[in-house]
Amino acid sequence: MTRRLGSGSLVIATHNAGKLKEISALLEPYGINCISAGSLGLPEPAEDGTTFAQNALIKARASAEASGLVALADDSGLSVDALDGRPGVYTADWAERQWFEGDPGRDWYMAMGKVEGLLSEKGPEVDRSAAFHCVLAIAWPDGEYAVYEGQCPGSLTWPPRGKLGFGYDPVFVPTGSDQTFAEIDPGQKHANSHRADAFAKLVADQFSN
């Protein structure tokens, strides 16, 4: 059986306040007190893995080793079948403006346009299947770890639709829906997302009787 989390503090390997809030809300019912790596002044490690699982583990292990506490990290992104799984672990990198304009920050419409441009090059009958992926990794200071992988399959549409989401949400239509993630109520999206799938697996493994 997988080693289980005890009650107490869990380091969330992020410097993003929004991500800390989201994960804290999910774990609060299980008596877990979440603190961020940013609030502890922990450095952000280089995410040089080639898979979502590798990057999630890099972040979780770095926080666990630096803090001496159990740590949780996630890594997520979009894979497109016709693009051999790209952008994959480089999902956010495709939105980096400085690569093209010398301007820091991320431009998600540029990233969506890049994906659409590559698909268009393959012709009007191109397979537009895609999926969002999320990997959650728990690392203990002694080196033990657990990994939970979730996904949300769907397809890509163009042009972008909706203003409720972020990232690639305006072009992603989850299977079983005719709306993009950016058109769906956020509560409904979060209940059926790739992150929700990964968290359901974590909860079933860590907190079930």
XYZ file of C-alpha atoms in Angstrom, residues 9-187:
179
model
C 1.552 20.542 7.334
C 2.140 19.844 3.671
C 4.371 22.025 1.514
C 2.800 22.880 -1.833
C 5.679 23.296 -4.247
C 4.524 26.548 -5.785
C 5.090 30.289 -5.573
C 1.621 30.902 -7.031
C -0.926 32.104 -4.449
C -3.852 31.051 -6.634
C -2.601 27.479 -6.949
C -1.983 27.303 -3.186
C -5.558 28.430 -2.523
C -7.036 25.885 -4.941
C -5.051 22.937 -3.572
C -5.622 24.004 0.044
C -9.385 23.981 -0.502
C -9.229 20.474 -1.948
C -7.185 19.090 0.968
C -8.771 21.002 3.859
C -11.491 18.352 4.462
C -8.725 15.839 5.220
C -7.068 17.870 7.960
C -4.098 18.954 5.858
C -2.576 22.380 6.476
C -1.007 23.615 3.252
C 1.885 26.067 3.129
C 3.595 27.239 -0.033
C 7.224 26.816 -0.981
C 7.195 30.537 -1.730
C 6.213 31.477 1.825
C 9.106 29.367 3.120
C 11.542 31.109 0.782
C 12.386 27.890 -1.047
C 13.987 28.230 -4.480
C 12.213 27.076 -7.638
C 14.126 24.174 -9.239
C 14.794 23.936 -12.949
C 12.003 21.891 -14.560
C 14.130 19.972 -17.020
C 12.164 16.723 -17.123
C 10.770 15.362 -20.353
C 7.436 14.202 -18.869
C 4.822 15.734 -16.586
C 5.644 13.132 -13.921
C 9.350 13.945 -13.987
C 8.731 17.677 -13.587
C 6.196 17.178 -10.790
C 8.670 14.977 -8.923
C 11.506 17.459 -9.427
C 9.440 20.163 -7.740
C 8.075 17.954 -4.954
C 11.468 16.486 -4.090
C 13.168 19.880 -4.059
C 10.613 21.259 -1.592
C 10.694 18.150 0.603
C 14.482 18.125 0.804
C 14.744 21.859 1.464
C 11.976 22.025 4.073
C 12.209 18.649 5.776
C 8.430 18.320 5.300
C 6.238 16.259 2.996
C 5.663 18.168 -0.252
C 3.122 18.079 -3.065
C 3.690 19.398 -6.581
C 1.773 19.322 -9.819
C 2.697 19.622 -13.450
C 0.147 19.958 -16.198
C -0.268 20.788 -19.835
C -1.882 20.113 -23.196
C -1.019 17.322 -25.610
C -2.254 17.303 -29.211
C -2.394 13.948 -30.993
C -1.590 15.276 -34.470
C 1.437 17.148 -33.084
C 2.934 14.006 -31.525
C 1.880 15.092 -28.055
C 3.179 18.635 -28.269
C 3.243 21.131 -26.635
C 3.258 18.691 -23.671
C 5.726 19.681 -20.957
C 6.414 22.850 -22.958
C 2.787 24.001 -22.777
C 3.614 27.216 -20.920
C 6.833 27.814 -22.869
C 4.854 28.181 -26.099
C 3.246 31.275 -24.571
C 6.507 32.973 -23.593
C 6.586 36.308 -25.402
C 10.284 36.954 -24.864
C 11.097 34.174 -27.320
C 9.642 36.310 -30.066
C 9.282 39.906 -28.925
C 11.799 40.543 -26.172
C 8.834 41.183 -23.866
C 8.525 39.151 -20.615
C 5.296 37.403 -19.782
C 2.965 34.967 -21.450
C 0.641 35.438 -24.397
C -1.808 32.539 -24.493
C -3.492 33.719 -27.683
C -0.113 33.537 -29.358
C 0.305 30.004 -28.007
C -3.149 28.956 -29.220
C -2.369 30.455 -32.613
C 0.873 28.497 -32.803
C -0.975 25.227 -32.168
C -3.651 26.107 -34.725
C -1.030 27.105 -37.280
C 0.719 23.744 -36.974
C -2.591 21.899 -37.293
C -3.609 23.964 -40.318
C -0.384 22.987 -42.077
C -1.596 19.378 -41.955
C -4.778 20.158 -43.892
C -8.515 20.485 -43.191
C -8.980 16.786 -42.296
C -6.376 16.823 -39.527
C -7.177 14.926 -36.333
C -7.969 17.599 -33.717
C -7.970 15.242 -30.719
C -6.199 16.585 -27.645
C -6.087 16.146 -23.891
C -5.179 18.126 -20.813
C -2.918 16.232 -18.408
C -2.136 16.751 -14.724
C 0.355 14.851 -12.579
C 0.400 15.259 -8.800
C 3.541 14.106 -6.989
C 3.972 13.673 -3.244
C 7.530 13.454 -1.907
C 8.660 12.597 1.603
C 11.989 13.945 2.950
C 13.395 10.390 3.135
C 12.985 9.950 -0.625
C 9.726 7.989 -0.841
C 7.185 9.343 -3.315
C 3.792 8.752 -4.920
C 2.486 9.923 -8.295
C -1.095 10.380 -9.503
C -1.915 11.076 -13.147
C -5.157 12.580 -14.414
C -6.383 13.640 -17.824
C -9.321 15.246 -19.586
C -9.723 14.183 -23.240
C -11.283 16.419 -25.856
C -10.630 18.195 -29.125
C -9.448 21.578 -30.350
C -11.639 24.168 -32.026
C -10.917 27.456 -33.795
C -11.399 30.370 -33.352
C -11.127 30.670 -29.548
C -14.437 30.907 -27.657
C -15.278 32.099 -24.148
C -13.694 34.291 -21.496
C -14.018 32.212 -18.299
C -10.895 30.117 -18.544
C -7.173 30.632 -18.947
C -4.334 29.190 -20.962
C -5.572 27.039 -23.839
C -9.124 26.798 -22.404
C -10.775 28.887 -25.186
C -9.861 26.297 -27.849
C -10.352 23.089 -25.842
C -13.710 21.289 -25.994
C -13.864 18.405 -23.481
C -15.359 15.130 -24.643
C -19.128 15.090 -24.169
C -19.501 18.880 -24.381
C -20.045 21.357 -27.175
C -18.568 24.226 -25.141
C -14.945 25.121 -24.588
C -13.427 25.138 -21.113
C -13.586 28.947 -21.337
C -17.375 28.825 -21.860
C -18.156 26.311 -19.093
C -18.997 27.447 -15.562
C -15.717 27.285 -13.561
C -17.280 25.026 -10.931
